[in-house]
Amino acid sequence: MSDAHDATNVTNPEHSEHHILTPLNYAVVFGTLLIFTGITVGAAYIDLGVLNPIIALGIASFKAVVVILFFMHVKYQSRLIKMTVGAGFFTFLVLITMTLSDYMSRAWGLW
Amino acid sequence: MDNVITHPHTHETAVAAEHHHQALPQHRHHFETEEQQREAASFGMWLFLLTEIMFFGGMFFAYLLYRNWYYDAFVAASNQLSIPLGAFNTVVLIGSGFFMALGVWAAEVKKKGLLVLFLVITTILGAIFLGVKADEYHEKWEKHHIPGAHFDVSEFVNPHAFGLKETPLAPDMAQRTQVFFFLYFAMTGMHALHMIIGIGILFWLTWRAHFGEFTSGYVAPIENFGLYWHFVDIVWLFLFPLLYLINRHPV
């Protein structure tokens, strides 16, 4: 240990308490994921036109968020981790949107 | 380093904390607290996973683009995949994620026997997933639906002769089903490779867990492997609807 300590590292509330989820919490998450898997499979057999991909991807996104928040503990992590995860997905969305806008503006009428 | 301040009281606390940490050999001296060390490990793991998001994201973008260009070919080719097998594998993978999460819990509450058990169940479910995947790949091989010189478009040009109710595709569009199958094999193959690597790491972690390494307060390796395993689950949560579900029409 050096003489100079960064006091903020010891007392900073950024370093959140370690939160332990119980098996019951995980079971509820597991049940939720199973139910939505059933819904997405069922919805695939119904012809809803343009809504089919929207529903399928909406359910997949919901399931992913549930996994990230609870199985991956992001809900109980420090703001540093939350910002890191959020920034990653945001950057990915920016890349998709910018590339897609380029493709779409090159091929009018084909989308 | 102007953010570093000297604070006698805090220093006392830190020295006391250091004595406390002597009982926990995993605590490295360059971290102020064990909590900070643990957060640094999570932070690093998440940065790695973000590179993985970009990597898989490139393939998802290719899928998005080609699906719009060769929509009819994607519909016909997608309907060749088995929803029951895909749904079964989704449940298996969610189950393995559930047991991995329980494994992290077992490490946190220092239950060695349960940790080993949950890691073994996670491994078995991962292996079942790969087995089903291998069966699906084998079916594609038999039907000549693997892109390349032996690719057979006859099922797409003349589906009624094969008992399918699909709309027949023109020969040039039928050739584009290869693009779908190429993406199918690239995406599920890369996903399966991640699972094979994950199962390899699981063997190693189970071995170390057997000797009580992660049930003495040192849970970071289990926790961070859990992040990896859940990430691989999430990739499948998107692959399943995109490849198996969204082009399904009641025919």
Tab-separated table of C-alpha atoms in Angstrom:
chain	number	residue	atom	x	y	z
A	1	MET	CA	0.000	0.000	0.000
A	2	SER	CA	1.304	3.425	-0.862
A	3	ASP	CA	0.989	6.375	1.457
A	4	ALA	CA	-1.350	8.187	-0.890
A	5	HIS	CA	-4.737	6.537	-1.034
A	6	ASP	CA	-7.532	7.553	-3.279
A	7	ALA	CA	-10.154	8.055	-0.634
A	8	THR	CA	-12.883	7.955	-3.236
A	9	ASN	CA	-11.983	4.368	-4.005
A	10	VAL	CA	-12.618	3.292	-0.454
A	11	THR	CA	-15.739	5.242	0.344
A	12	ASN	CA	-17.146	5.882	-3.100
A	13	PRO	CA	-20.709	4.578	-3.271
A	14	GLU	CA	-19.981	3.732	-6.912
A	15	HIS	CA	-18.630	0.456	-5.620
A	16	SER	CA	-21.987	-1.015	-4.894
A	17	GLU	CA	-22.649	-3.663	-2.301
A	18	HIS	CA	-22.433	-7.159	-3.625
A	19	HIS	CA	-25.998	-8.313	-4.102
A	20	ILE	CA	-26.720	-12.035	-4.070
A	21	LEU	CA	-29.834	-13.139	-5.927
A	22	THR	CA	-31.611	-16.180	-4.519
A	23	PRO	CA	-32.458	-19.372	-6.428
A	24	LEU	CA	-36.100	-18.301	-6.225
A	25	ASN	CA	-35.265	-15.095	-8.140
A	26	TYR	CA	-33.538	-17.186	-10.805
A	27	ALA	CA	-36.459	-19.603	-10.971
A	28	VAL	CA	-38.869	-16.712	-11.636
A	29	VAL	CA	-36.565	-15.435	-14.407
A	30	PHE	CA	-36.292	-18.962	-15.836
A	31	GLY	CA	-40.092	-19.313	-15.836
A	32	THR	CA	-40.499	-15.933	-17.545
A	33	LEU	CA	-38.032	-16.933	-20.260
A	34	LEU	CA	-39.807	-20.255	-20.847
A	35	ILE	CA	-43.226	-18.581	-21.098
A	36	PHE	CA	-41.982	-16.050	-23.641
A	37	THR	CA	-40.277	-18.813	-25.633
A	38	GLY	CA	-43.690	-20.495	-25.834
A	39	ILE	CA	-45.352	-17.258	-26.904
A	40	THR	CA	-42.794	-16.544	-29.631
A	41	VAL	CA	-43.109	-20.075	-31.062
A	42	GLY	CA	-46.907	-19.846	-30.982
A	43	ALA	CA	-46.896	-16.423	-32.646
A	44	ALA	CA	-44.753	-17.779	-35.485
A	45	TYR	CA	-47.561	-20.115	-36.583
A	46	ILE	CA	-50.090	-17.256	-36.850
A	47	ASP	CA	-49.912	-15.119	-39.986
A	48	LEU	CA	-49.750	-11.539	-38.735
A	49	GLY	CA	-48.080	-10.050	-41.802
A	50	VAL	CA	-45.501	-7.389	-40.974
A	51	LEU	CA	-46.183	-7.882	-37.271
A	52	ASN	CA	-44.576	-11.364	-37.268
A	53	PRO	CA	-40.935	-10.207	-37.339
A	54	ILE	CA	-41.726	-7.282	-35.027
A	55	ILE	CA	-43.280	-9.564	-32.400
A	56	ALA	CA	-40.509	-12.175	-32.745
A	57	LEU	CA	-37.740	-9.606	-32.345
A	58	GLY	CA	-39.614	-7.745	-29.607
A	59	ILE	CA	-39.897	-10.940	-27.545
A	60	ALA	CA	-36.242	-11.821	-28.234
A	61	SER	CA	-35.190	-8.336	-27.086
A	62	PHE	CA	-37.320	-8.608	-23.954
A	63	LYS	CA	-35.795	-12.004	-23.123
A	64	ALA	CA	-32.295	-10.631	-23.720
A	65	VAL	CA	-32.947	-7.682	-21.382
A	66	VAL	CA	-34.242	-10.053	-18.678
A	67	VAL	CA	-31.107	-12.223	-19.031
A	68	ILE	CA	-28.818	-9.169	-18.919
A	69	LEU	CA	-30.524	-7.599	-15.899
A	70	PHE	CA	-30.912	-10.703	-13.713
A	71	PHE	CA	-28.812	-13.659	-14.920
A	72	MET	CA	-25.950	-11.256	-15.678
A	73	HIS	CA	-26.621	-9.159	-12.555
A	74	VAL	CA	-26.435	-5.834	-14.391
A	75	LYS	CA	-29.408	-4.494	-12.398
A	76	TYR	CA	-27.322	-4.813	-9.224
A	77	GLN	CA	-23.986	-3.600	-10.596
A	78	SER	CA	-22.301	-0.229	-10.224
A	79	ARG	CA	-23.013	2.623	-12.590
A	80	LEU	CA	-19.675	1.967	-14.287
A	81	ILE	CA	-20.845	-1.483	-15.431
A	82	LYS	CA	-24.317	-0.230	-16.354
A	83	MET	CA	-22.828	2.555	-18.471
A	84	THR	CA	-20.393	0.133	-20.120
A	85	VAL	CA	-23.159	-2.272	-21.119
A	86	GLY	CA	-25.444	0.539	-22.260
A	87	ALA	CA	-22.686	2.242	-24.252
A	88	GLY	CA	-21.870	-1.015	-26.026
A	89	PHE	CA	-25.409	-1.616	-27.224
A	90	PHE	CA	-25.816	2.065	-28.100
A	91	THR	CA	-22.657	2.007	-30.226
A	92	PHE	CA	-23.891	-1.148	-31.947
A	93	LEU	CA	-27.234	0.509	-32.747
A	94	VAL	CA	-25.445	3.566	-34.147
A	95	LEU	CA	-23.344	1.351	-36.426
A	96	ILE	CA	-26.420	-0.546	-37.667
A	97	THR	CA	-28.456	2.624	-38.214
A	98	MET	CA	-25.731	4.483	-40.078
A	99	THR	CA	-24.848	1.526	-42.317
A	100	LEU	CA	-28.502	0.777	-42.999
A	101	SER	CA	-29.289	4.384	-43.889
A	102	ASP	CA	-26.471	4.230	-46.429
A	103	TYR	CA	-27.780	1.023	-48.033
A	104	MET	CA	-31.372	2.240	-48.046
A	105	SER	CA	-30.501	5.547	-49.677
A	106	ARG	CA	-28.571	3.747	-52.434
A	107	ALA	CA	-31.408	1.421	-53.414
A	108	TRP	CA	-34.632	3.393	-53.244
A	109	GLY	CA	-37.660	1.258	-53.824
A	110	LEU	CA	-35.924	-2.010	-52.988
A	111	TRP	CA	-36.711	-1.763	-49.269
B	1	MET	CA	-2.520	12.421	-10.082
B	2	ASP	CA	-4.578	15.246	-8.690
B	3	ASN	CA	-7.492	13.021	-7.809
B	4	VAL	CA	-5.350	11.288	-5.208
B	5	ILE	CA	-5.753	12.801	-1.784
B	6	THR	CA	-4.084	11.884	1.445
B	7	HIS	CA	-6.556	11.165	4.139
B	8	PRO	CA	-5.219	9.823	7.451
B	9	HIS	CA	-8.478	8.352	8.613
B	10	THR	CA	-9.079	6.544	5.351
B	11	HIS	CA	-5.496	5.334	5.436
B	12	GLU	CA	-6.140	3.675	8.784
B	13	THR	CA	-9.199	2.005	7.365
B	14	ALA	CA	-7.254	0.790	4.370
B	15	VAL	CA	-4.490	-0.669	6.518
B	16	ALA	CA	-7.104	-2.424	8.596
B	17	ALA	CA	-8.720	-3.654	5.408
B	18	GLU	CA	-5.380	-4.953	4.215
B	19	HIS	CA	-4.991	-7.058	7.327
B	20	HIS	CA	-8.436	-8.395	6.709
B	21	HIS	CA	-7.468	-9.306	3.164
B	22	GLN	CA	-4.487	-11.323	4.196
B	23	ALA	CA	-6.919	-14.131	4.866
B	24	LEU	CA	-8.094	-13.921	1.242
B	25	PRO	CA	-5.149	-14.652	-1.056
B	26	GLN	CA	-7.103	-13.666	-4.175
B	27	HIS	CA	-6.924	-9.998	-3.225
B	28	ARG	CA	-4.204	-8.327	-5.311
B	29	HIS	CA	-2.214	-5.483	-3.816
B	30	HIS	CA	-2.851	-3.041	-6.685
B	31	PHE	CA	-6.563	-2.895	-5.834
B	32	GLU	CA	-7.690	-0.703	-2.987
B	33	THR	CA	-10.514	-3.001	-1.972
B	34	GLU	CA	-11.705	-6.413	-2.911
B	35	GLU	CA	-14.914	-4.855	-4.197
B	36	GLN	CA	-12.866	-2.728	-6.575
B	37	GLN	CA	-10.944	-5.768	-7.767
B	38	ARG	CA	-14.161	-7.610	-8.400
B	39	GLU	CA	-15.645	-4.684	-10.312
B	40	ALA	CA	-12.506	-4.374	-12.422
B	41	ALA	CA	-12.871	-8.042	-13.397
B	42	SER	CA	-16.538	-7.562	-14.347
B	43	PHE	CA	-15.658	-4.412	-16.261
B	44	GLY	CA	-12.972	-6.232	-18.244
B	45	MET	CA	-15.310	-9.139	-18.989
B	46	TRP	CA	-17.997	-6.769	-20.227
B	47	LEU	CA	-15.516	-5.001	-22.516
B	48	PHE	CA	-14.697	-8.392	-24.035
B	49	LEU	CA	-18.397	-9.179	-24.428
B	50	LEU	CA	-18.939	-5.841	-26.181
B	51	THR	CA	-16.347	-6.834	-28.800
B	52	GLU	CA	-18.375	-10.042	-29.166
B	53	ILE	CA	-21.546	-7.997	-29.702
B	54	MET	CA	-19.795	-6.156	-32.529
B	55	PHE	CA	-18.531	-9.456	-33.978
B	56	PHE	CA	-21.907	-11.208	-33.988
B	57	GLY	CA	-23.536	-7.889	-34.886
B	58	GLY	CA	-21.707	-7.855	-38.213
B	59	MET	CA	-23.276	-11.202	-39.103
B	60	PHE	CA	-26.704	-10.066	-37.916
B	61	PHE	CA	-26.345	-7.026	-40.157
B	62	ALA	CA	-25.436	-9.218	-43.135
B	63	TYR	CA	-28.570	-11.257	-42.392
B	64	LEU	CA	-30.717	-8.106	-42.294
B	65	LEU	CA	-29.356	-6.869	-45.601
B	66	TYR	CA	-29.576	-10.142	-47.547
B	67	ARG	CA	-32.986	-10.960	-46.147
B	68	ASN	CA	-34.255	-7.756	-47.728
B	69	TRP	CA	-32.488	-8.390	-51.018
B	70	TYR	CA	-33.458	-12.067	-51.427
B	71	TYR	CA	-36.616	-12.116	-49.360
B	72	ASP	CA	-38.371	-14.993	-51.199
B	73	ALA	CA	-35.279	-17.185	-51.020
B	74	PHE	CA	-35.002	-16.501	-47.278
B	75	VAL	CA	-38.654	-17.441	-46.734
B	76	ALA	CA	-38.299	-20.757	-48.578
B	77	ALA	CA	-34.949	-21.658	-47.008
B	78	SER	CA	-36.050	-20.658	-43.506
B	79	ASN	CA	-39.021	-23.003	-43.758
B	80	GLN	CA	-36.564	-25.894	-44.181
B	81	LEU	CA	-35.541	-25.514	-40.529
B	82	SER	CA	-37.393	-27.426	-37.828
B	83	ILE	CA	-39.200	-25.187	-35.330
B	84	PRO	CA	-39.613	-28.053	-32.785
B	85	LEU	CA	-35.862	-28.728	-32.778
B	86	GLY	CA	-35.073	-25.009	-32.566
B	87	ALA	CA	-37.587	-24.471	-29.756
B	88	PHE	CA	-36.271	-27.522	-27.892
B	89	ASN	CA	-32.739	-26.177	-28.138
B	90	THR	CA	-33.912	-22.751	-26.937
B	91	VAL	CA	-35.394	-24.344	-23.821
B	92	VAL	CA	-32.220	-26.421	-23.297
B	93	LEU	CA	-30.050	-23.322	-23.576
B	94	ILE	CA	-32.244	-21.210	-21.270
B	95	GLY	CA	-32.088	-24.137	-18.837
B	96	SER	CA	-28.296	-24.220	-18.998
B	97	GLY	CA	-28.282	-20.451	-18.338
B	98	PHE	CA	-30.541	-21.021	-15.330
B	99	PHE	CA	-28.183	-23.634	-13.875
B	100	MET	CA	-25.181	-21.416	-14.598
B	101	ALA	CA	-26.874	-18.612	-12.645
B	102	LEU	CA	-27.507	-21.101	-9.822
B	103	GLY	CA	-23.816	-22.042	-10.019
B	104	VAL	CA	-22.834	-18.404	-9.422
B	105	TRP	CA	-25.220	-18.365	-6.464
B	106	ALA	CA	-23.700	-21.587	-5.070
B	107	ALA	CA	-20.209	-20.072	-5.312
B	108	GLU	CA	-21.394	-16.908	-3.569
B	109	VAL	CA	-22.945	-18.779	-0.653
B	110	LYS	CA	-19.933	-21.147	-0.569
B	111	LYS	CA	-21.703	-24.425	-1.266
B	112	LYS	CA	-19.042	-26.492	-3.007
B	113	GLY	CA	-21.141	-29.586	-3.730
B	114	LEU	CA	-23.941	-27.558	-5.294
B	115	LEU	CA	-21.488	-25.502	-7.354
B	116	VAL	CA	-19.942	-28.641	-8.867
B	117	LEU	CA	-23.417	-30.125	-9.469
B	118	PHE	CA	-24.729	-26.995	-11.208
B	119	LEU	CA	-21.611	-26.676	-13.362
B	120	VAL	CA	-21.987	-30.317	-14.434
B	121	ILE	CA	-25.692	-29.803	-15.298
B	122	THR	CA	-24.773	-26.676	-17.288
B	123	THR	CA	-22.184	-28.720	-19.194
B	124	ILE	CA	-24.646	-31.542	-19.920
B	125	LEU	CA	-27.320	-29.131	-21.208
B	126	GLY	CA	-24.703	-27.422	-23.378
B	127	ALA	CA	-23.721	-30.815	-24.799
B	128	ILE	CA	-27.385	-31.675	-25.531
B	129	PHE	CA	-27.714	-28.396	-27.441
B	130	LEU	CA	-24.660	-29.236	-29.532
B	131	GLY	CA	-25.978	-32.755	-30.167
B	132	VAL	CA	-29.270	-31.426	-31.544
B	133	LYS	CA	-27.314	-28.892	-33.618
B	134	ALA	CA	-25.175	-31.692	-35.057
B	135	ASP	CA	-28.341	-33.601	-35.981
B	136	GLU	CA	-29.721	-30.544	-37.771
B	137	TYR	CA	-26.439	-30.050	-39.632
B	138	HIS	CA	-26.488	-33.701	-40.669
B	139	GLU	CA	-29.980	-33.295	-42.117
B	140	LYS	CA	-28.779	-30.300	-44.161
B	141	TRP	CA	-25.878	-32.392	-45.409
B	142	GLU	CA	-28.189	-35.194	-46.530
B	143	LYS	CA	-30.519	-32.763	-48.335
B	144	HIS	CA	-27.580	-31.067	-50.090
B	145	HIS	CA	-28.450	-27.775	-48.431
B	146	ILE	CA	-24.879	-26.879	-47.562
B	147	PRO	CA	-23.726	-24.011	-49.821
B	148	GLY	CA	-21.193	-24.975	-52.422
B	149	ALA	CA	-20.730	-27.176	-55.482
B	150	HIS	CA	-23.132	-29.868	-54.224
B	151	PHE	CA	-25.946	-27.493	-53.314
B	152	ASP	CA	-29.285	-28.739	-54.636
B	153	VAL	CA	-31.968	-26.162	-55.539
B	154	SER	CA	-34.581	-28.642	-56.761
B	155	GLU	CA	-36.649	-28.438	-53.559
B	156	PHE	CA	-36.928	-24.680	-54.022
B	157	VAL	CA	-37.566	-24.670	-57.780
B	158	ASN	CA	-40.163	-27.427	-57.588
B	159	PRO	CA	-41.367	-27.688	-53.965
B	160	HIS	CA	-44.639	-29.473	-54.814
B	161	ALA	CA	-42.727	-32.512	-56.089
B	162	PHE	CA	-41.255	-32.785	-52.566
B	163	GLY	CA	-44.626	-32.430	-50.843
B	164	LEU	CA	-43.909	-28.848	-49.798
B	165	LYS	CA	-46.507	-26.107	-50.107
B	166	GLU	CA	-43.934	-23.385	-50.711
B	167	THR	CA	-44.206	-20.988	-53.634
B	168	PRO	CA	-41.808	-22.219	-56.364
B	169	LEU	CA	-38.800	-19.958	-56.841
B	170	ALA	CA	-37.247	-18.916	-60.146
B	171	PRO	CA	-33.880	-20.691	-60.642
B	172	ASP	CA	-31.844	-17.547	-59.963
B	173	MET	CA	-33.740	-16.785	-56.745
B	174	ALA	CA	-33.531	-20.473	-55.768
B	175	GLN	CA	-29.743	-20.142	-55.945
B	176	ARG	CA	-29.987	-17.323	-53.381
B	177	THR	CA	-31.191	-19.807	-50.763
B	178	GLN	CA	-27.481	-20.573	-50.528
B	179	VAL	CA	-27.031	-17.115	-49.006
B	180	PHE	CA	-29.507	-18.019	-46.270
B	181	PHE	CA	-27.827	-21.354	-45.596
B	182	PHE	CA	-24.406	-19.734	-45.649
B	183	LEU	CA	-25.549	-17.272	-42.967
B	184	TYR	CA	-27.270	-20.100	-41.090
B	185	PHE	CA	-24.066	-22.127	-40.933
B	186	ALA	CA	-21.861	-19.095	-40.255
B	187	MET	CA	-24.012	-17.779	-37.410
B	188	THR	CA	-25.026	-21.037	-35.737
B	189	GLY	CA	-21.536	-22.431	-36.374
B	190	MET	CA	-19.864	-19.482	-34.670
B	191	HIS	CA	-22.404	-19.771	-31.865
B	192	ALA	CA	-21.664	-23.498	-31.529
B	193	LEU	CA	-17.924	-22.778	-31.488
B	194	HIS	CA	-18.497	-20.408	-28.571
B	195	MET	CA	-20.380	-23.175	-26.784
B	196	ILE	CA	-17.601	-25.714	-27.439
B	197	ILE	CA	-15.063	-23.274	-25.982
B	198	GLY	CA	-17.458	-22.619	-23.079
B	199	ILE	CA	-17.821	-26.336	-22.351
B	200	GLY	CA	-14.028	-26.681	-22.390
B	201	ILE	CA	-13.752	-23.892	-19.816
B	202	LEU	CA	-16.583	-25.500	-17.813
B	203	PHE	CA	-14.575	-28.738	-17.466
B	204	TRP	CA	-11.651	-26.721	-16.151
B	205	LEU	CA	-13.823	-24.689	-13.751
B	206	THR	CA	-15.607	-27.824	-12.494
B	207	TRP	CA	-12.239	-29.439	-11.798
B	208	ARG	CA	-11.065	-26.411	-9.813
B	209	ALA	CA	-14.441	-26.069	-8.073
B	210	HIS	CA	-14.093	-29.711	-6.993
B	211	PHE	CA	-11.035	-28.652	-4.980
B	212	GLY	CA	-12.947	-25.814	-3.334
B	213	GLU	CA	-11.243	-22.991	-5.202
B	214	PHE	CA	-14.350	-20.856	-5.798
B	215	THR	CA	-16.211	-21.434	-2.553
B	216	SER	CA	-13.865	-19.536	-0.246
B	217	GLY	CA	-14.967	-16.045	-1.272
B	218	TYR	CA	-13.153	-16.020	-4.626
B	219	VAL	CA	-16.062	-16.140	-7.082
B	220	ALA	CA	-14.796	-13.891	-9.920
B	221	PRO	CA	-13.902	-16.719	-12.376
B	222	ILE	CA	-17.319	-18.359	-11.921
B	223	GLU	CA	-19.095	-15.004	-12.141
B	224	ASN	CA	-17.256	-13.935	-15.289
B	225	PHE	CA	-17.667	-17.285	-16.983
B	226	GLY	CA	-21.372	-16.939	-16.152
B	227	LEU	CA	-21.385	-13.630	-18.052
B	228	TYR	CA	-19.815	-15.368	-21.063
B	229	TRP	CA	-22.279	-18.258	-20.963
B	230	HIS	CA	-25.290	-15.936	-20.664
B	231	PHE	CA	-23.974	-13.865	-23.556
B	232	VAL	CA	-23.866	-16.974	-25.741
B	233	ASP	CA	-27.465	-17.682	-24.649
B	234	ILE	CA	-28.497	-14.183	-25.718
B	235	VAL	CA	-27.000	-14.669	-29.182
B	236	TRP	CA	-29.161	-17.774	-29.577
B	237	LEU	CA	-32.242	-15.891	-28.315
B	238	PHE	CA	-31.898	-13.770	-31.472
B	239	LEU	CA	-30.712	-16.509	-33.839
B	240	PHE	CA	-33.760	-18.644	-33.083
B	241	PRO	CA	-36.461	-16.157	-34.226
B	242	LEU	CA	-34.375	-14.766	-37.093
B	243	LEU	CA	-33.450	-18.120	-38.632
B	244	TYR	CA	-36.358	-20.353	-37.602
B	245	LEU	CA	-39.418	-18.233	-36.889
B	246	ILE	CA	-39.992	-14.963	-38.701
B	247	ASN	CA	-40.432	-16.304	-42.212
B	248	ARG	CA	-42.827	-19.026	-41.153
B	249	HIS	CA	-46.161	-18.790	-42.884
B	250	PRO	CA	-49.119	-21.081	-42.357
B	251	VAL	CA	-49.137	-22.916	-45.670
